[in-house]
Short mmCIF file of C-alpha atoms in Angstrom, two decimals:
data_model
loop_
_atom_site.label_atom_id
_atom_site.label_comp_id
_atom_site.label_asym_id
_atom_site.label_seq_id
_atom_site.Cartn_x
_atom_site.Cartn_y
_atom_site.Cartn_z
CA MET A 149 -0.37 -6.31 19.88
CA SER A 150 1.85 -8.39 22.08
CA GLU A 151 4.78 -6.98 24.00
CA GLU A 152 7.07 -9.29 21.99
CA ILE A 153 5.93 -7.70 18.71
CA GLU A 154 6.40 -4.20 20.14
CA ASP A 155 9.95 -5.22 21.11
CA VAL A 156 10.60 -6.36 17.53
CA ILE A 157 9.41 -2.99 16.23
CA TYR A 158 11.63 -1.08 18.66
CA ASP A 159 14.57 -3.36 17.84
CA THR A 160 14.04 -2.72 14.14
CA LEU A 161 14.05 1.04 14.69
CA SER A 162 17.19 0.67 16.77
CA ILE A 163 18.84 -1.23 13.91
CA ILE A 164 17.94 1.58 11.51
CA VAL A 165 19.44 4.21 13.84
CA ASP A 166 22.61 2.16 14.41
CA ALA A 167 22.96 1.49 10.67
CA TYR A 168 22.55 5.19 9.87
CA LYS A 169 25.27 6.07 12.38
CA GLU A 170 27.59 3.45 10.87
CA LEU A 171 26.83 4.57 7.30
CA SER A 172 27.44 8.21 8.29
CA SER A 173 30.77 7.22 9.84
CA ILE A 174 31.85 5.27 6.76
CA MET A 175 30.78 8.05 4.41
CA LYS A 176 31.99 10.82 6.74
CA SER A 177 28.75 12.63 6.00
CA LYS A 178 25.34 13.22 7.56
CA LEU A 179 21.92 13.75 6.05
CA SER A 180 19.82 16.81 6.72
CA ASP A 181 16.87 16.45 9.09
CA ARG A 182 14.55 16.98 6.11
CA ILE A 183 16.01 14.03 4.21
CA ILE A 184 15.93 11.79 7.29
CA LEU A 185 12.27 12.70 7.81
CA GLU A 186 11.51 11.86 4.16
CA VAL A 187 13.33 8.53 4.41
CA MET A 188 11.62 7.56 7.66
CA SER A 189 8.24 8.58 6.26
CA GLU A 190 8.89 6.21 3.36
CA VAL A 191 9.98 3.45 5.77
CA ALA A 192 6.70 3.88 7.66
CA ARG A 193 4.68 3.89 4.44
CA ILE A 194 6.36 0.74 3.13
CA SER A 195 5.89 -0.99 6.49
CA ILE A 196 2.19 -0.11 6.60
CA ASN A 197 1.76 -1.30 3.01
CA GLU A 198 3.48 -4.61 3.76
CA LEU A 199 1.44 -5.10 6.94
CA ALA A 200 -1.74 -4.48 4.91
CA ARG A 201 -0.60 -6.93 2.22
CA GLN A 202 0.10 -9.66 4.75
CA LEU A 203 -3.20 -9.04 6.57
CA ILE A 204 -5.08 -9.37 3.27
CA LEU A 205 -3.39 -12.70 2.53
CA SER A 206 -4.02 -13.87 6.10
CA ALA A 207 -7.69 -12.85 6.10
CA TYR A 208 -8.39 -13.97 2.53
CA PRO A 209 -6.02 -16.84 1.63
CA GLU A 210 -8.12 -17.58 -1.47
CA VAL A 211 -6.56 -14.47 -3.05
CA ASP A 212 -3.57 -16.71 -3.82
CA ASP A 213 -5.79 -18.87 -6.06
CA LEU A 214 -6.94 -16.04 -8.35
CA PRO A 215 -5.68 -15.58 -11.91
CA GLU A 216 -2.38 -13.67 -12.00
CA LYS A 217 -3.73 -10.28 -13.13
CA GLU A 218 -6.48 -10.30 -10.50
CA TYR A 219 -3.98 -11.34 -7.84
CA LEU A 220 -1.55 -8.57 -8.86
CA ILE A 221 -4.30 -5.96 -8.77
CA ILE A 222 -5.37 -7.02 -5.28
CA ASP A 223 -1.76 -7.37 -4.10
CA THR A 224 -0.86 -3.89 -5.34
CA LEU A 225 -4.02 -1.79 -5.21
CA VAL A 226 -5.68 -2.87 -1.96
CA PRO A 227 -2.61 -2.50 0.29
CA ALA A 228 -1.96 0.91 -1.31
CA PHE A 229 -5.56 1.96 -0.66
CA LEU A 230 -5.42 0.63 2.92
CA GLU A 231 -2.13 2.46 3.48
CA LYS A 232 -3.58 5.72 2.13
CA TYR A 233 -6.81 5.36 4.08
CA VAL A 234 -5.12 4.55 7.40
CA LEU A 235 -2.45 7.25 7.11
CA GLU A 236 -5.05 9.90 6.27
CA LYS A 237 -7.37 8.69 9.04
CA LEU A 238 -4.48 9.03 11.50
CA GLY A 239 -3.69 12.53 10.19
CA TYR A 240 -0.52 11.76 8.22
CA SER A 241 0.32 12.47 4.62
CA SER A 242 -0.02 9.65 2.13
CA ARG A 243 0.73 8.82 -1.47
CA SER A 244 -1.34 10.45 -4.15
CA ILE A 245 -3.79 8.60 -6.35
CA SER A 246 -1.38 9.28 -9.22
CA GLU A 247 1.47 7.53 -7.39
CA ILE A 248 -0.76 4.54 -6.65
CA MET A 249 -1.84 4.42 -10.29
CA ASP A 250 1.77 4.56 -11.49
CA GLU A 251 2.71 1.64 -9.24
CA LEU A 252 -0.31 -0.38 -10.36
CA VAL A 253 0.29 0.03 -14.10
CA SER A 254 3.97 -0.79 -13.63
CA VAL A 255 3.06 -4.07 -11.88
CA VAL A 256 0.06 -5.21 -13.93
CA GLU A 257 1.28 -5.69 -17.47
CA GLY A 258 -0.99 -4.20 -20.12
CA LEU A 259 -3.32 -2.44 -17.67
CA ARG A 260 -4.37 0.93 -19.01
CA VAL A 261 -6.25 3.10 -16.55
CA ASN A 262 -6.24 6.78 -15.80
CA GLU A 263 -6.19 8.69 -12.56
CA ASP A 264 -9.97 9.24 -12.61
CA VAL A 265 -10.54 5.47 -12.65
CA ILE A 266 -8.23 4.93 -9.68
CA LYS A 267 -9.79 7.86 -7.80
CA SER A 268 -13.25 6.39 -8.42
CA MET A 269 -12.00 3.00 -7.19
CA TYR A 270 -10.57 4.63 -4.06
CA ASP A 271 -13.86 6.40 -3.34
CA LYS A 272 -15.65 3.06 -3.74
CA PHE A 273 -13.05 1.40 -1.49
CA ILE A 274 -13.73 3.93 1.29
CA LYS A 275 -17.47 3.22 1.11
CA TYR A 276 -16.88 -0.52 1.35
CA VAL A 277 -14.46 -0.14 4.28
CA ARG A 278 -16.89 2.07 6.18
CA LYS A 279 -19.66 -0.49 5.65
CA GLY A 280 -17.37 -3.31 6.84
CA LYS A 281 -17.44 -4.93 3.40
CA LEU A 282 -13.77 -4.91 2.43
CA ARG A 283 -13.95 -8.53 1.27
CA GLU A 284 -16.58 -7.59 -1.30
CA PHE A 285 -14.38 -4.77 -2.61
CA ILE A 286 -11.30 -6.99 -2.74
CA PHE A 287 -12.93 -9.65 -4.89
CA ASN A 288 -14.81 -7.23 -7.18
CA ALA A 289 -12.10 -4.61 -7.71
CA PRO A 290 -9.91 -6.62 -10.09
CA LYS A 291 -12.82 -7.43 -12.42
CA ASP A 292 -14.04 -3.82 -12.31
CA LEU A 293 -10.57 -2.47 -12.96
CA LEU A 294 -9.84 -4.87 -15.81
CA LYS A 295 -13.19 -3.92 -17.39
CA GLU A 296 -12.36 -0.19 -16.98
CA GLY A 297 -8.91 -0.78 -18.38
CA LYS A 298 -10.33 -2.39 -21.53
CA GLU A 299 -12.86 0.41 -21.97
CA SER A 300 -10.27 3.16 -21.54
CA SER A 301 -7.96 1.50 -24.11
CA ASN A 302 -10.67 1.48 -26.81
#
């Protein structure tokens, strides 16, 4: 990572701190440390998810050419799985499979899957990542998930 990018990250954090101070002044109130930790944890999670999303699109631009449902599955599920995997690998807490599933079914209209299906997909994702075959997972996952979704709705 370049020094310029690190500066942008530090500047962004500085903006957040300054904005919190200004908001607290306007509201004449402060948040508890617990709430600030929760908010910042969410900021980190969202940032990691967005970085993963952009890296996927950069590494695999052909994702943009997929049918809408397949694109939405990749654009929602894979960054969420990458986020979960990286946070857990680094020793931080992450979203649950249930939270990932809820986001996915809210984004992909008509998709009906249960937590076991998403857990199974995550386990498969980990195997592909460890084998260095993320691309294969990315382009097979939507088809697998849509097939599972049809089977679980019957």
